[in-house]
CSV table of C-alpha atoms in Angstrom, one decimal:
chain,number,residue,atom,x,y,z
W,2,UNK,CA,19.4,23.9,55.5
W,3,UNK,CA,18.7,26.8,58.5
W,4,UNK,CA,17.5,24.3,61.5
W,5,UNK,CA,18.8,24.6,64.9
W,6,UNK,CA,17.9,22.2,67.0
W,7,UNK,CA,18.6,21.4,71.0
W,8,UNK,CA,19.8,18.0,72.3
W,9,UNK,CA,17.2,18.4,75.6
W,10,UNK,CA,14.0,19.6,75.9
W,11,UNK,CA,14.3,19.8,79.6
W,12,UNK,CA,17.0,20.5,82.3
W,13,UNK,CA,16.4,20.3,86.0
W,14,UNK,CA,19.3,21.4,88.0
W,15,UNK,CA,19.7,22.5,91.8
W,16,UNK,CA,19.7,25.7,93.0
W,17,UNK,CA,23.1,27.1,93.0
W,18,UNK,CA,24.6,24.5,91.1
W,19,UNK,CA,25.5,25.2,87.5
W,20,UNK,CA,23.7,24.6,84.4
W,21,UNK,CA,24.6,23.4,80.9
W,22,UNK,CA,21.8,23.9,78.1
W,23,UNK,CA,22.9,22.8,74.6
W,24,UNK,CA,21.9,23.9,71.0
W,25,UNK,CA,23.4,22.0,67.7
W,26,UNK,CA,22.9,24.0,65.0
W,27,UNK,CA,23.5,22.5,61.2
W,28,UNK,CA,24.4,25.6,58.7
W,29,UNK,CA,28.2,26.2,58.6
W,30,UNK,CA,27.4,29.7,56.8
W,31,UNK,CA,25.9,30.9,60.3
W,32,UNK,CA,28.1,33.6,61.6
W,33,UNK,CA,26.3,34.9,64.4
W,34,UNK,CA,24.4,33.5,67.4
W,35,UNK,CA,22.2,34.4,70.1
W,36,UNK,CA,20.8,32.6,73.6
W,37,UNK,CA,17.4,34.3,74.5
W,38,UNK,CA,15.3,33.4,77.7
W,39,UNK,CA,11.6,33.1,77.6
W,40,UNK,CA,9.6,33.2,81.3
W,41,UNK,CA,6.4,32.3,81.0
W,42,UNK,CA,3.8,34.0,79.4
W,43,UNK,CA,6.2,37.0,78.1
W,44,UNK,CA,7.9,37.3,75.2
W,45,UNK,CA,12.1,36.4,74.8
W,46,UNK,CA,14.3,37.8,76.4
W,47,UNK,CA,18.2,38.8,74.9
W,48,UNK,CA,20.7,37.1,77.0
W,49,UNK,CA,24.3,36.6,75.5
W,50,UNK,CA,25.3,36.7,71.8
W,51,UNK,CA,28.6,35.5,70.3
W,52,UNK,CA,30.1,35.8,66.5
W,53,UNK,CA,31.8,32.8,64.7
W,54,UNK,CA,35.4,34.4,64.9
W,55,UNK,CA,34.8,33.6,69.0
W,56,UNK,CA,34.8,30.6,70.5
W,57,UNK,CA,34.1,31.9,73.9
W,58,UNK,CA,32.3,35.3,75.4
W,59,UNK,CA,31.1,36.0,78.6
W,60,UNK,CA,28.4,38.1,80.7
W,61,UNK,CA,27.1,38.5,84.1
W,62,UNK,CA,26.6,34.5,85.1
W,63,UNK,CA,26.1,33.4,81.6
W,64,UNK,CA,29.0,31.9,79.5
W,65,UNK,CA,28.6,31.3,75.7
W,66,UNK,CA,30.6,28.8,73.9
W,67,UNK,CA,31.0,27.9,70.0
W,68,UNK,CA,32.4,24.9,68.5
W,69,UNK,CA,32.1,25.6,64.7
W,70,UNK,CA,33.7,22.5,64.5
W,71,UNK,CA,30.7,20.3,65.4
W,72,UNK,CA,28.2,22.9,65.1
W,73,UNK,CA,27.7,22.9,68.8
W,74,UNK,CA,26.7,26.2,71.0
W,75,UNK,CA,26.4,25.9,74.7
W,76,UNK,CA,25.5,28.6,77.2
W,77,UNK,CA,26.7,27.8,80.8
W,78,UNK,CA,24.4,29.4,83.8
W,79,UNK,CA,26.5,29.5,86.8
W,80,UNK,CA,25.0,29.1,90.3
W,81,UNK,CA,21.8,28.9,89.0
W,82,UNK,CA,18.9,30.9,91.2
W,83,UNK,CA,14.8,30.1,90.9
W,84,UNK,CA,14.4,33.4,88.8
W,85,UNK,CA,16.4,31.4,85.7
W,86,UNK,CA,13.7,29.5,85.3
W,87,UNK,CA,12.4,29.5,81.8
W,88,UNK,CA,12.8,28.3,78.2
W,89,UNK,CA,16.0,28.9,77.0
W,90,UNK,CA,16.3,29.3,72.9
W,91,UNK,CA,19.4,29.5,71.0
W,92,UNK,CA,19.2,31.3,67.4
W,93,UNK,CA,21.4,31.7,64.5
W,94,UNK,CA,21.6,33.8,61.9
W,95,UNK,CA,22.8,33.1,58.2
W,96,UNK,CA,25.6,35.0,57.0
W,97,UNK,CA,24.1,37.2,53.9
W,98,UNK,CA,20.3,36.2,54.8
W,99,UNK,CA,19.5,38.6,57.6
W,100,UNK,CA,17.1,36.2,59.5
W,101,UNK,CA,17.4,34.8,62.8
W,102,UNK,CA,16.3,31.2,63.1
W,103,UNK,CA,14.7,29.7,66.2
W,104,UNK,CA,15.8,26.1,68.1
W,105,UNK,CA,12.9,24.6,69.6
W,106,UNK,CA,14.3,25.5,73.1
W,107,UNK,CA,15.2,24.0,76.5
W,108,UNK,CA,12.9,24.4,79.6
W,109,UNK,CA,14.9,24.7,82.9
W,110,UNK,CA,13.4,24.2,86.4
W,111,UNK,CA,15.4,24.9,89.5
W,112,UNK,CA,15.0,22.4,92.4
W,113,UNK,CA,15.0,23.8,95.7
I,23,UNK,CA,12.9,51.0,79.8
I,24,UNK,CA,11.0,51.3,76.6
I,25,UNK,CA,9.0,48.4,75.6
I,26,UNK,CA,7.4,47.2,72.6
I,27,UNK,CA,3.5,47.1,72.9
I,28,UNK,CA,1.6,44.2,71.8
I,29,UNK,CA,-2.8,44.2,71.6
I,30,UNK,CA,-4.8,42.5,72.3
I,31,UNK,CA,-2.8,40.3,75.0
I,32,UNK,CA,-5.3,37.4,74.4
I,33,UNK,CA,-7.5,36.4,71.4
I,34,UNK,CA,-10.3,33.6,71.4
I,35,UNK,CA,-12.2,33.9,67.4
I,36,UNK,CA,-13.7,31.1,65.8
I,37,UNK,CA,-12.6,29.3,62.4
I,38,UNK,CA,-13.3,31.7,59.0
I,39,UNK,CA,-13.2,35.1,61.4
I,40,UNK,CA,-11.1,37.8,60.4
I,41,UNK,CA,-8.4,39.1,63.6
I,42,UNK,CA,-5.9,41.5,63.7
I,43,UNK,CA,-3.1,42.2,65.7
I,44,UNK,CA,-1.1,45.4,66.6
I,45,UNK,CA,2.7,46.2,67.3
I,46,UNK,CA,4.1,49.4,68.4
I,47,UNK,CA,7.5,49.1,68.2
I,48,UNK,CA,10.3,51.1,70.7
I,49,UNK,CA,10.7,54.6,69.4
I,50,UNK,CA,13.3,55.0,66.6
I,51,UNK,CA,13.8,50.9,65.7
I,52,UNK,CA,12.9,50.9,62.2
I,53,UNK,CA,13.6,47.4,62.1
I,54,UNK,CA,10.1,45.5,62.8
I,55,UNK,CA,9.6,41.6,63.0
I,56,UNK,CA,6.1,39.7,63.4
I,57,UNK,CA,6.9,36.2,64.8
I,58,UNK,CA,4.7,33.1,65.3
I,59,UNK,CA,5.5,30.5,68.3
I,60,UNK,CA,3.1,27.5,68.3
I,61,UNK,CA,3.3,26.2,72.3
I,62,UNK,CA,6.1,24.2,72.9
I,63,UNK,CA,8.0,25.3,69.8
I,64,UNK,CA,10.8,28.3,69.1
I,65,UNK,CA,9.2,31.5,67.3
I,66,UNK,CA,9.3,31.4,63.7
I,67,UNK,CA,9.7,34.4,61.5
I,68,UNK,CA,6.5,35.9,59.5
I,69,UNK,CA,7.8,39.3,58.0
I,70,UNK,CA,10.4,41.5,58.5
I,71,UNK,CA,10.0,45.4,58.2
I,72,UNK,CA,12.9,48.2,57.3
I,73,UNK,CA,10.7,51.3,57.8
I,74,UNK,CA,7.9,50.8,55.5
I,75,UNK,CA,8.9,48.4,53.3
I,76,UNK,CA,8.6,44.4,53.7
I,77,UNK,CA,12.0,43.0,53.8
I,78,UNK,CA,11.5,39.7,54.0
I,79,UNK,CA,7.7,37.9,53.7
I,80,UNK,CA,8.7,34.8,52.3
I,81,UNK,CA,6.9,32.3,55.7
I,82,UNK,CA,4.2,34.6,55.4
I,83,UNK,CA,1.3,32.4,54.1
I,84,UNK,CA,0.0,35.6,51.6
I,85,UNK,CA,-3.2,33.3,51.4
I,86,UNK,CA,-4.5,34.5,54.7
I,87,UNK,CA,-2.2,36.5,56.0
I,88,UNK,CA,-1.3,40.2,55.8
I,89,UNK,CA,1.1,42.9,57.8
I,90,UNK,CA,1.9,46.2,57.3
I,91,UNK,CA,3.3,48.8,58.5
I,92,UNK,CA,2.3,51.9,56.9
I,93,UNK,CA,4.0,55.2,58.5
I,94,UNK,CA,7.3,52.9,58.9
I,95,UNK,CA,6.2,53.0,63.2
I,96,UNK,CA,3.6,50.7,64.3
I,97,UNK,CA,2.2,48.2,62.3
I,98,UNK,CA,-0.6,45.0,62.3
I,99,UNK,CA,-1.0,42.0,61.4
I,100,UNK,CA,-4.1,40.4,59.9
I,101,UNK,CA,-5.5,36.7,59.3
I,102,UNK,CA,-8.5,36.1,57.4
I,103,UNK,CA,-10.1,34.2,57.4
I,104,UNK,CA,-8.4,32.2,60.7
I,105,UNK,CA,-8.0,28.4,60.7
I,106,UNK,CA,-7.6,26.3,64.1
I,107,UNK,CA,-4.1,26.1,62.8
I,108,UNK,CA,-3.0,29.4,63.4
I,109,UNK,CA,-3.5,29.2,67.1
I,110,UNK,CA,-0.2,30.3,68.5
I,111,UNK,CA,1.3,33.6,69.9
I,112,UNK,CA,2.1,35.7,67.7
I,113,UNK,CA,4.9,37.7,68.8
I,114,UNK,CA,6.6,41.2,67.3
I,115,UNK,CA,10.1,42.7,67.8
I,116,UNK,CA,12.0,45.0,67.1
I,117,UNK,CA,15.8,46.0,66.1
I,118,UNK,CA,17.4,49.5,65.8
I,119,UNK,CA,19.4,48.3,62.7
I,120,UNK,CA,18.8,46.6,59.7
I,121,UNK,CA,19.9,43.6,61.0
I,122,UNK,CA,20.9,43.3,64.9
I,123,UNK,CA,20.6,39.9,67.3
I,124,UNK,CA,19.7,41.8,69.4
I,125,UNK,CA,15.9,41.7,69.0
I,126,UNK,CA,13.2,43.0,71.9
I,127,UNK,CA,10.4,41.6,71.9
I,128,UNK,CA,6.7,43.1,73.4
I,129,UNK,CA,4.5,40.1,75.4
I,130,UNK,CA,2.7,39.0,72.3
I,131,UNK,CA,-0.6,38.2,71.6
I,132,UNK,CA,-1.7,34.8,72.2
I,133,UNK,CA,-4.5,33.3,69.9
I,134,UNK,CA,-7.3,30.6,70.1
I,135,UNK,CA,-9.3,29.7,66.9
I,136,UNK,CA,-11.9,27.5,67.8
C-alpha cells in the first residue's frame, strides 16, 4: 500500500559533522520523491526532490539518494549547522495517483 | 517571497463546536491542499483542490468535515461538530500545477478541542 516510513525517529549529530536521515518507503509504483524540513511551529519546508529514473541528485549541502531496489531514500546533510535543526519528512508520490504521502519524520538536534 | 496565509494561527473550541479554518493560497497556484498533522506524526492529506473543483476528498471524513473553495482562490475548511480527536494542525498548501512536489505550505492552524 502508500506508507512511507523512517528507520529513526531521532538523529543527534555534531555540529559540522555530516548527517544521514533515512526513509524506507514500500510502493514500487512511486516515481517521485521529496525531503521537506519542518522547524518548529511552521509549516514544511521543500528541500531536495529526486525522480525514480535517478539514483542520485544534489543541492546546496543536501544530497538525495534512491535505491529502488530496497525501497530506500536517504538525504545526506553535509557539515551540519544549528539552523538544520528540525523534523525532517520524506514523501512519495504514486505514479498515476497525484498524492503525496507523508513518512512520520526524523527530528535532528545539533550538538554543540 | 509570497506566502501562503493561514487563520486563525491557534484554535482552543470545545467538543460538538463548529470551527473553521481559512487558506489563502500564493497568487496564481490553482492547485490547493488542506493537510492534517497530529503532533509527532507526518501531515496527512484531507482534500485536494484544481481551481474550484475537489480533486481528491477521499481522507476527508464528509461526516464532519467540509472544505471549499469557491472562486477557485482562497478557500476554508470546516469541522462540525469538533471531536477531541481532531486536535492537530491543520495545514494548507499549495502547487502551481496540477500536480508538483513542490508544495508551499502557510504556518497552519493549530487546534485544541477540549
Amino acid at each position: 500500500g502508500e506508507s512511507v516510513g523512517l528507520h529513526l525517529p531521532t538523529l543527534s549529530v555534531q555540529e559540522g559533522d555530516n548527517s544521514i536521515i533515512n526513509c524506507a518507503y514500500s510502493n514500487s509504483a512511486s516515481d517521485y520523491f521529496i525531503w521537506y524540513k519542518q522547524e518548529s511551529g511552521k509549516g514544511p519546508q521543500f528541500i531536495i526532490d529526486i525522480r525514480s529514473n535517478m539514483d542520485k541528485r544534489q543541492g546546496q549541502r543536501v544530497t538525495v539518494l534512491l535505491n529502488k531496489t530496497v525501497k530506500h531514500l536517504s538525504l545526506q546533510i553535509a557539515a551540519t549547522q544549528p539552523g538544520d535543526s528540525a523534523v525532517y519528512f520524506c514523501a512519495e508520490n504514486v505514479a498515476g495517483a497525484q498524492k503525496l504521502v507523508f513518512g512520520q519524520g526524523t527530528r535532528l538536534t545539533i550538538n554543540p | 517571497e509570497a506566502e501562503v496565509a493561514q487563520s486563525p494561527r491557534y484554535k482552543i473550541t470545545e467538543k460538538s463546536q463548529a470551527v473553521a479554518f481559512w487558506c489563502d493560497p500564493i497568487s496564481g497556484h490553482a492547485t490547493l491542499y488542506w493537510y492534517r498533522q497530529i503532533l509527532g506524526q507526518g501531515p496527512e492529506l484531507l482534500v485536494q483542490f484544481q481551481d474550484e473543483s475537489v480533486v481528491d476528498d477521499s481522507q476527508l471524513p464528509k461526516d464532519r468535515f467540509s472544505a471549499e473553495r469557491l472562486k477557485g482562490v482562497d478557500s476554508t475548511l470546516k469541522i462540525q461538530p469538533a471531536e477531541l480527536g481532531d486536535s492537530a494542525m491543520y495545514l494548507c498548501a499549495c502547487s502551481s500545477g496540477r500536480y508538483t512536489g513542490e508544495l508551499f505550505f502557510g504556518e497552519g492552524s493549530r487546534l485544541t478541542v477540549l
